[in-house]
Tab-separated table of C-alpha atoms and ligand atoms in Angstrom:
chain	number	residue	atom	x	y	z
A	1	MET	CA	-24.336	4.726	2.270
A	2	SER	CA	-20.778	3.848	3.667
A	3	GLU	CA	-21.752	1.716	6.234
A	4	LEU	CA	-18.261	-0.021	6.600
A	5	ASN	CA	-16.555	3.190	7.467
A	6	GLY	CA	-13.364	2.840	9.107
A	7	LYS	CA	-13.754	-0.763	8.585
A	8	VAL	CA	-10.298	-2.758	7.091
A	9	ALA	CA	-11.106	-5.393	4.656
A	10	LEU	CA	-8.503	-8.170	3.425
A	11	VAL	CA	-9.351	-9.589	-0.181
A	12	THR	CA	-7.500	-12.462	-1.379
A	13	GLY	CA	-7.466	-12.987	-5.069
A	14	GLY	CA	-8.417	-8.947	-4.987
A	15	SER	CA	-6.323	-8.093	-8.135
A	16	ARG	CA	-8.371	-9.221	-10.709
A	17	GLY	CA	-11.931	-10.761	-11.603
A	18	ILE	CA	-14.531	-11.428	-8.916
A	19	GLY	CA	-11.860	-10.338	-6.066
A	20	LEU	CA	-11.039	-7.185	-7.647
A	21	GLY	CA	-15.222	-6.316	-7.961
A	22	ILE	CA	-15.881	-7.182	-4.484
A	23	ALA	CA	-12.486	-5.532	-3.149
A	24	ARG	CA	-13.671	-2.046	-5.638
A	25	GLU	CA	-17.100	-2.108	-3.603
A	26	LEU	CA	-15.914	-2.968	-0.194
A	27	ALA	CA	-13.871	0.451	-0.766
A	28	GLU	CA	-17.093	2.220	-2.187
A	29	ALA	CA	-18.846	1.093	1.323
A	30	GLY	CA	-15.878	3.029	3.141
A	31	ALA	CA	-13.903	-0.118	3.718
A	32	ARG	CA	-10.058	0.473	3.400
A	33	VAL	CA	-8.807	-2.418	1.658
A	34	ALA	CA	-5.846	-5.255	1.592
A	35	VAL	CA	-5.791	-6.676	-2.022
A	36	VAL	CA	-3.874	-9.825	-1.734
A	37	GLY	CA	-2.755	-11.785	-4.639
A	38	ARG	CA	0.814	-13.735	-5.857
A	39	ASN	CA	1.738	-11.212	-7.907
A	40	ALA	CA	2.610	-8.152	-6.402
A	41	GLU	CA	2.641	-5.235	-8.981
A	42	ARG	CA	-1.156	-6.520	-9.617
A	43	ALA	CA	-2.179	-5.989	-6.444
A	44	ALA	CA	-0.531	-2.600	-6.042
A	45	GLU	CA	-2.061	-1.822	-9.139
A	46	ALA	CA	-5.471	-2.858	-8.211
A	47	ALA	CA	-5.297	-1.268	-5.097
A	48	SER	CA	-4.569	1.998	-6.192
A	49	THR	CA	-7.465	2.084	-8.627
A	50	LEU	CA	-9.865	1.632	-5.218
A	51	PRO	CA	-11.999	4.368	-4.301
A	52	GLY	CA	-10.983	6.393	-1.195
A	53	GLU	CA	-7.978	6.192	0.747
A	54	GLY	CA	-5.781	3.694	2.889
A	55	HIS	CA	-5.970	0.603	0.717
A	56	GLY	CA	-2.666	-1.663	0.012
A	57	GLY	CA	-1.698	-4.430	-2.790
A	58	PHE	CA	0.079	-7.418	-0.805
A	59	ALA	CA	1.927	-10.176	-2.483
A	60	CYS	CA	1.206	-13.773	-0.625
A	61	ASP	CA	0.638	-16.958	-2.046
A	62	VAL	CA	-2.137	-18.087	-0.022
A	63	ALA	CA	-1.532	-21.896	0.102
A	64	ASP	CA	1.631	-21.190	2.125
A	65	ALA	CA	0.745	-21.051	5.878
A	66	GLU	CA	4.285	-19.155	6.518
A	67	ALA	CA	3.657	-16.445	4.114
A	68	VAL	CA	0.036	-16.163	5.171
A	69	ALA	CA	1.443	-15.144	8.664
A	70	GLU	CA	3.874	-12.722	7.327
A	71	MET	CA	0.871	-11.150	5.468
A	72	ALA	CA	-1.363	-10.932	7.698
A	73	LYS	CA	1.426	-8.801	10.028
A	74	ALA	CA	1.979	-6.873	7.429
A	75	VAL	CA	-1.477	-5.695	6.344
A	76	GLU	CA	-2.297	-4.787	10.335
A	77	ALA	CA	0.425	-2.601	10.295
A	78	GLU	CA	0.210	-0.899	7.035
A	79	VAL	CA	-3.631	-1.149	6.696
A	80	GLY	CA	-4.834	-2.232	10.341
A	81	PRO	CA	-6.623	-4.700	11.909
A	82	VAL	CA	-8.540	-6.891	9.684
A	83	ASP	CA	-12.205	-6.479	10.785
A	84	ILE	CA	-13.899	-8.241	7.370
A	85	LEU	CA	-12.098	-11.254	5.500
A	86	VAL	CA	-12.602	-12.483	2.140
A	87	ASN	CA	-11.384	-16.220	0.775
A	88	ASN	CA	-11.686	-15.326	-2.806
A	89	ALA	CA	-8.354	-16.668	-4.122
A	90	GLY	CA	-9.012	-19.527	-6.235
A	91	ILE	CA	-7.308	-21.426	-9.216
A	92	THR	CA	-8.888	-24.421	-11.669
A	93	ARG	CA	-6.893	-27.097	-12.897
A	94	ASP	CA	-9.229	-29.446	-14.491
A	95	ASN	CA	-8.774	-32.973	-15.488
A	96	ILE	CA	-11.284	-35.808	-15.994
A	97	LEU	CA	-10.694	-38.233	-12.709
A	98	MET	CA	-8.584	-41.152	-14.088
A	99	ARG	CA	-5.744	-38.682	-15.766
A	100	MET	CA	-5.816	-36.530	-12.904
A	101	LYS	CA	-2.118	-36.191	-12.021
A	102	ASP	CA	-1.200	-35.724	-7.874
A	103	ASP	CA	0.199	-32.001	-8.266
A	104	GLU	CA	-3.366	-30.848	-10.249
A	105	TRP	CA	-5.284	-32.200	-7.120
A	106	ASP	CA	-3.188	-30.735	-4.721
A	107	ASP	CA	-2.309	-26.897	-6.049
A	108	VAL	CA	-6.131	-26.694	-6.162
A	109	VAL	CA	-7.005	-27.931	-2.562
A	110	ASN	CA	-4.066	-25.886	-1.309
A	111	ALA	CA	-4.752	-22.565	-2.722
A	112	ASN	CA	-8.260	-23.024	-2.848
A	113	LEU	CA	-8.837	-24.973	0.723
A	114	LYS	CA	-6.537	-24.757	2.416
A	115	GLY	CA	-5.450	-21.482	1.755
A	116	ALA	CA	-8.387	-19.815	3.192
A	117	PHE	CA	-7.709	-22.124	6.416
A	118	ASN	CA	-3.967	-20.249	6.628
A	119	THR	CA	-5.848	-16.767	6.241
A	120	THR	CA	-8.657	-17.766	8.616
A	121	ARG	CA	-6.393	-18.821	11.252
A	122	ALA	CA	-4.210	-15.770	10.723
A	123	VAL	CA	-6.485	-13.111	11.194
A	124	THR	CA	-9.548	-14.303	13.664
A	125	ARG	CA	-7.493	-13.946	16.890
A	126	GLY	CA	-7.802	-10.065	16.843
A	127	MET	CA	-11.562	-10.582	15.742
A	128	MET	CA	-12.050	-12.654	18.550
A	129	LYS	CA	-10.376	-10.397	21.021
A	130	ARG	CA	-12.380	-7.504	19.502
A	131	ARG	CA	-15.339	-9.369	19.524
A	132	ASP	CA	-16.528	-8.196	16.253
A	133	GLY	CA	-15.182	-9.851	12.722
A	134	VAL	CA	-16.545	-11.336	9.377
A	135	ILE	CA	-15.632	-14.283	7.357
A	136	LEU	CA	-16.748	-14.691	3.546
A	137	ASN	CA	-15.658	-17.670	1.600
A	138	VAL	CA	-15.864	-17.314	-1.895
A	139	SER	CA	-16.720	-20.796	-3.213
A	140	SER	CA	-18.721	-22.504	-6.130
A	141	VAL	CA	-21.812	-24.129	-7.083
A	142	VAL	CA	-19.621	-26.751	-8.515
A	143	GLY	CA	-19.317	-27.278	-4.384
A	144	LEU	CA	-23.095	-27.849	-4.150
A	145	MET	CA	-23.466	-29.452	-7.937
A	146	GLY	CA	-20.001	-31.463	-8.538
A	147	ASN	CA	-18.785	-31.377	-12.334
A	148	ALA	CA	-17.074	-33.713	-14.708
A	149	GLY	CA	-13.858	-32.789	-15.183
A	150	GLN	CA	-13.142	-30.755	-11.739
A	151	ALA	CA	-12.736	-33.527	-9.023
A	152	ASN	CA	-10.215	-31.319	-7.440
A	153	TYR	CA	-12.014	-28.106	-7.725
A	154	SER	CA	-15.607	-28.976	-6.456
A	155	ALA	CA	-13.958	-31.237	-3.924
A	156	SER	CA	-12.282	-27.955	-2.265
A	157	LYS	CA	-15.199	-25.868	-2.743
A	158	SER	CA	-17.506	-28.555	-0.834
A	159	GLY	CA	-14.775	-28.193	1.544
A	160	LEU	CA	-15.308	-24.686	2.271
A	161	HIS	CA	-18.754	-25.410	3.146
A	162	GLY	CA	-17.701	-27.755	5.615
A	163	LEU	CA	-15.033	-24.816	7.031
A	164	THR	CA	-17.605	-22.154	6.584
A	165	LYS	CA	-19.941	-23.973	9.061
A	166	SER	CA	-17.704	-25.141	11.470
A	167	VAL	CA	-15.505	-21.764	11.463
A	168	ALA	CA	-19.400	-20.168	12.049
A	169	ARG	CA	-20.080	-22.727	14.926
A	170	GLU	CA	-16.544	-21.907	16.444
A	171	LEU	CA	-16.578	-18.578	16.469
A	172	ALA	CA	-20.367	-17.345	16.786
A	173	PRO	CA	-19.995	-17.213	20.360
A	174	ARG	CA	-17.502	-14.727	20.230
A	175	GLY	CA	-19.066	-12.409	17.354
A	176	VAL	CA	-17.931	-13.385	14.186
A	177	ARG	CA	-19.775	-14.576	11.306
A	178	CYS	CA	-18.613	-16.716	8.549
A	179	ASN	CA	-20.735	-17.476	5.330
A	180	ALA	CA	-20.037	-18.878	2.055
A	181	ILE	CA	-21.040	-17.275	-1.375
A	182	ALA	CA	-21.360	-19.865	-3.978
A	183	PRO	CA	-21.520	-18.274	-7.615
A	184	GLY	CA	-22.593	-19.620	-11.008
A	185	PHE	CA	-20.451	-18.779	-13.501
A	186	ILE	CA	-18.975	-15.529	-13.749
A	187	ARG	CA	-17.418	-13.498	-16.625
A	188	THR	CA	-13.609	-13.440	-15.708
A	189	ASP	CA	-9.978	-14.504	-17.040
A	190	MET	CA	-11.130	-18.040	-15.143
A	191	THR	CA	-14.204	-18.429	-17.735
A	192	ALA	CA	-12.389	-16.654	-20.585
A	193	SER	CA	-11.570	-19.661	-22.436
A	194	LEU	CA	-14.641	-20.848	-23.146
A	195	THR	CA	-15.736	-21.161	-26.335
A	196	ASP	CA	-19.164	-19.590	-27.930
A	197	SER	CA	-20.770	-22.716	-27.925
A	198	GLN	CA	-19.907	-23.569	-24.397
A	199	THR	CA	-20.712	-20.426	-23.059
A	200	GLU	CA	-23.877	-21.206	-25.109
A	201	ALA	CA	-25.137	-24.483	-23.246
A	202	LEU	CA	-24.227	-22.996	-19.845
A	203	GLN	CA	-26.500	-20.172	-20.823
A	204	ASN	CA	-29.228	-22.375	-21.220
A	205	GLN	CA	-28.662	-23.759	-17.670
A	206	ILE	CA	-29.206	-20.390	-16.153
A	207	PRO	CA	-32.792	-19.742	-15.219
A	208	LEU	CA	-31.777	-15.903	-15.524
A	209	GLY	CA	-30.719	-16.431	-18.737
A	210	ARG	CA	-27.078	-14.882	-18.663
A	211	LEU	CA	-23.409	-15.694	-17.253
A	212	GLY	CA	-22.726	-13.557	-14.197
A	213	GLU	CA	-20.417	-10.402	-14.029
A	214	PRO	CA	-17.880	-9.833	-10.748
A	215	GLU	CA	-20.493	-6.693	-9.749
A	216	ASP	CA	-23.266	-9.674	-9.174
A	217	ILE	CA	-21.186	-11.718	-6.535
A	218	ALA	CA	-19.646	-7.780	-4.995
A	219	GLY	CA	-22.904	-6.529	-4.050
A	220	VAL	CA	-23.989	-10.256	-2.040
A	221	VAL	CA	-20.396	-9.415	-0.354
A	222	ARG	CA	-20.873	-5.931	0.645
A	223	PHE	CA	-24.628	-7.267	1.916
A	224	LEU	CA	-23.004	-10.393	3.939
A	225	ALA	CA	-20.062	-8.219	5.145
A	226	GLY	CA	-22.315	-5.243	6.857
A	227	PRO	CA	-24.686	-4.364	9.532
A	228	ALA	CA	-27.666	-5.403	7.651
A	229	ALA	CA	-26.582	-9.513	7.586
A	230	ARG	CA	-25.751	-9.364	11.654
A	231	TYR	CA	-28.179	-12.215	11.844
A	232	ILE	CA	-26.786	-14.053	9.425
A	233	THR	CA	-24.286	-16.632	9.991
A	234	GLY	CA	-23.471	-20.601	8.573
A	235	GLN	CA	-25.171	-19.948	5.490
A	236	ILE	CA	-24.073	-20.927	1.754
A	237	LEU	CA	-25.655	-18.204	-0.433
A	238	ALA	CA	-25.906	-19.568	-4.229
A	239	VAL	CA	-25.676	-16.453	-6.294
A	240	ASP	CA	-25.909	-18.077	-9.856
A	241	GLY	CA	-28.632	-16.613	-11.681
A	242	GLY	CA	-31.228	-19.281	-10.672
A	243	MET	CA	-28.909	-22.967	-11.317
A	244	VAL	CA	-29.115	-24.028	-8.001
A	245	MET	CA	-32.587	-23.699	-6.522
B	301	NAP	P1	-9.345	-15.277	-11.612
B	301	NAP	O1	-10.216	-13.805	-12.420
B	301	NAP	O2	-8.582	-16.119	-12.154
B	301	NAP	O3	-8.429	-14.443	-10.351
B	301	NAP	C1	-8.117	-15.235	-9.629
B	301	NAP	C2	-7.519	-14.482	-8.459
B	301	NAP	O4	-7.060	-15.009	-7.364
B	301	NAP	C3	-6.310	-13.510	-8.862
B	301	NAP	O5	-6.372	-12.246	-8.033
B	301	NAP	C4	-5.347	-14.113	-8.201
B	301	NAP	O6	-3.739	-13.281	-8.637
B	301	NAP	C5	-5.564	-14.770	-7.038
B	301	NAP	N1	-4.435	-16.152	-6.701
B	301	NAP	C6	-4.564	-17.059	-7.630
B	301	NAP	N2	-4.464	-17.981	-6.570
B	301	NAP	C7	-3.817	-17.213	-5.443
B	301	NAP	C8	-2.818	-17.885	-4.553
B	301	NAP	N3	-2.536	-18.926	-4.423
B	301	NAP	N4	-2.441	-17.106	-3.143
B	301	NAP	C9	-3.072	-15.692	-3.613
B	301	NAP	N5	-3.855	-15.066	-4.722
B	301	NAP	C10	-3.973	-16.303	-5.498
B	301	NAP	O7	-10.733	-16.300	-10.831
B	301	NAP	P2	-11.995	-15.578	-10.884
B	301	NAP	O8	-12.996	-16.424	-11.883
B	301	NAP	O9	-12.265	-13.772	-10.126
B	301	NAP	O10	-12.842	-16.010	-9.391
B	301	NAP	C11	-12.743	-15.966	-8.234
B	301	NAP	C12	-12.788	-16.559	-6.840
B	301	NAP	O11	-14.102	-17.260	-7.411
B	301	NAP	C13	-12.309	-18.336	-7.191
B	301	NAP	O12	-12.218	-18.688	-5.898
B	301	NAP	C14	-13.016	-18.959	-7.846
B	301	NAP	O13	-13.219	-20.475	-7.689
B	301	NAP	C15	-14.173	-18.761	-7.486
B	301	NAP	N6	-15.733	-18.925	-8.742
B	301	NAP	C16	-15.598	-17.907	-10.114
B	301	NAP	C17	-16.413	-18.739	-10.559
B	301	NAP	C18	-16.174	-18.001	-12.405
B	301	NAP	O14	-17.406	-18.539	-13.181
B	301	NAP	N7	-15.493	-16.870	-12.541
B	301	NAP	C19	-17.677	-19.223	-10.375
B	301	NAP	C20	-17.739	-19.884	-9.152
B	301	NAP	C21	-16.724	-19.430	-8.400
B	301	NAP	P3	-2.725	-13.735	-9.259
B	301	NAP	O15	-2.556	-14.507	-9.942
B	301	NAP	O16	-1.567	-12.479	-9.036
B	301	NAP	O17	-2.257	-14.657	-7.459
């Protein structure tokens, strides 16, 4: 099935991990995909591995509003007007509250939350004009539950939930849907530094008994981006093996 034939998707953080899984799944569904990351070579390389044609890699730090505006223009010129925006780029800089430095707070909130605001603002005018569009924010179960040592990260992800619901309410009358996916623990570079005993402790908290893979998230993004989800907006969907229920 190629339910996204003719659509253009922009995936931030699409060069690795969950974002690359999402980019691949949307390309398999027929979309042309703009892969965005800070590292130009990695973004271009990821785009070149996607199935189908017309994809492109774009270098941009989503925390930088001017750079995002430029990137959005380049994507529209080279790949096409964006129908599906996936705000997936994200970082962690963990520390306990009493030791957390200003730059650890600012870097995480700017990349994870302001980044999503920057990209959403940059592409929604076109979506509203066409009265069609989908915005998907990749948050985290940590945004629902909190996590010791991740005050900056969990605040940024809870903030994404507020952004998701506000954008959903504001843009629903213009035919644009906005939802969030809250992954649990997924095997990527972000979780690669977990020790075996940390992984085992985590698995014990997951009813389905395993960490997730990028494909576990990508399939849900494909569903939410497509016509089968046309009556869903403003939702936060946990995709976490049952951690939050
Ligand atoms: P990852 O493997 O570390 O990949 C992060 C991606 O984001 C890379 O493509 C990176 O490319 C890009 N990126 C980071 N900062 C950026 C910025 N400022 N501007 C543009 N691109 C940026 O991470 P992941 O595990 O796939 O996580 C993807 C998303 O899922 C994140 O939002 C994360 O918070 C969320 N999540 C992950 C897990 C998990 O267990 N892995 C769980 C819940 C939620 P460059 O380095 O080239 O910029």
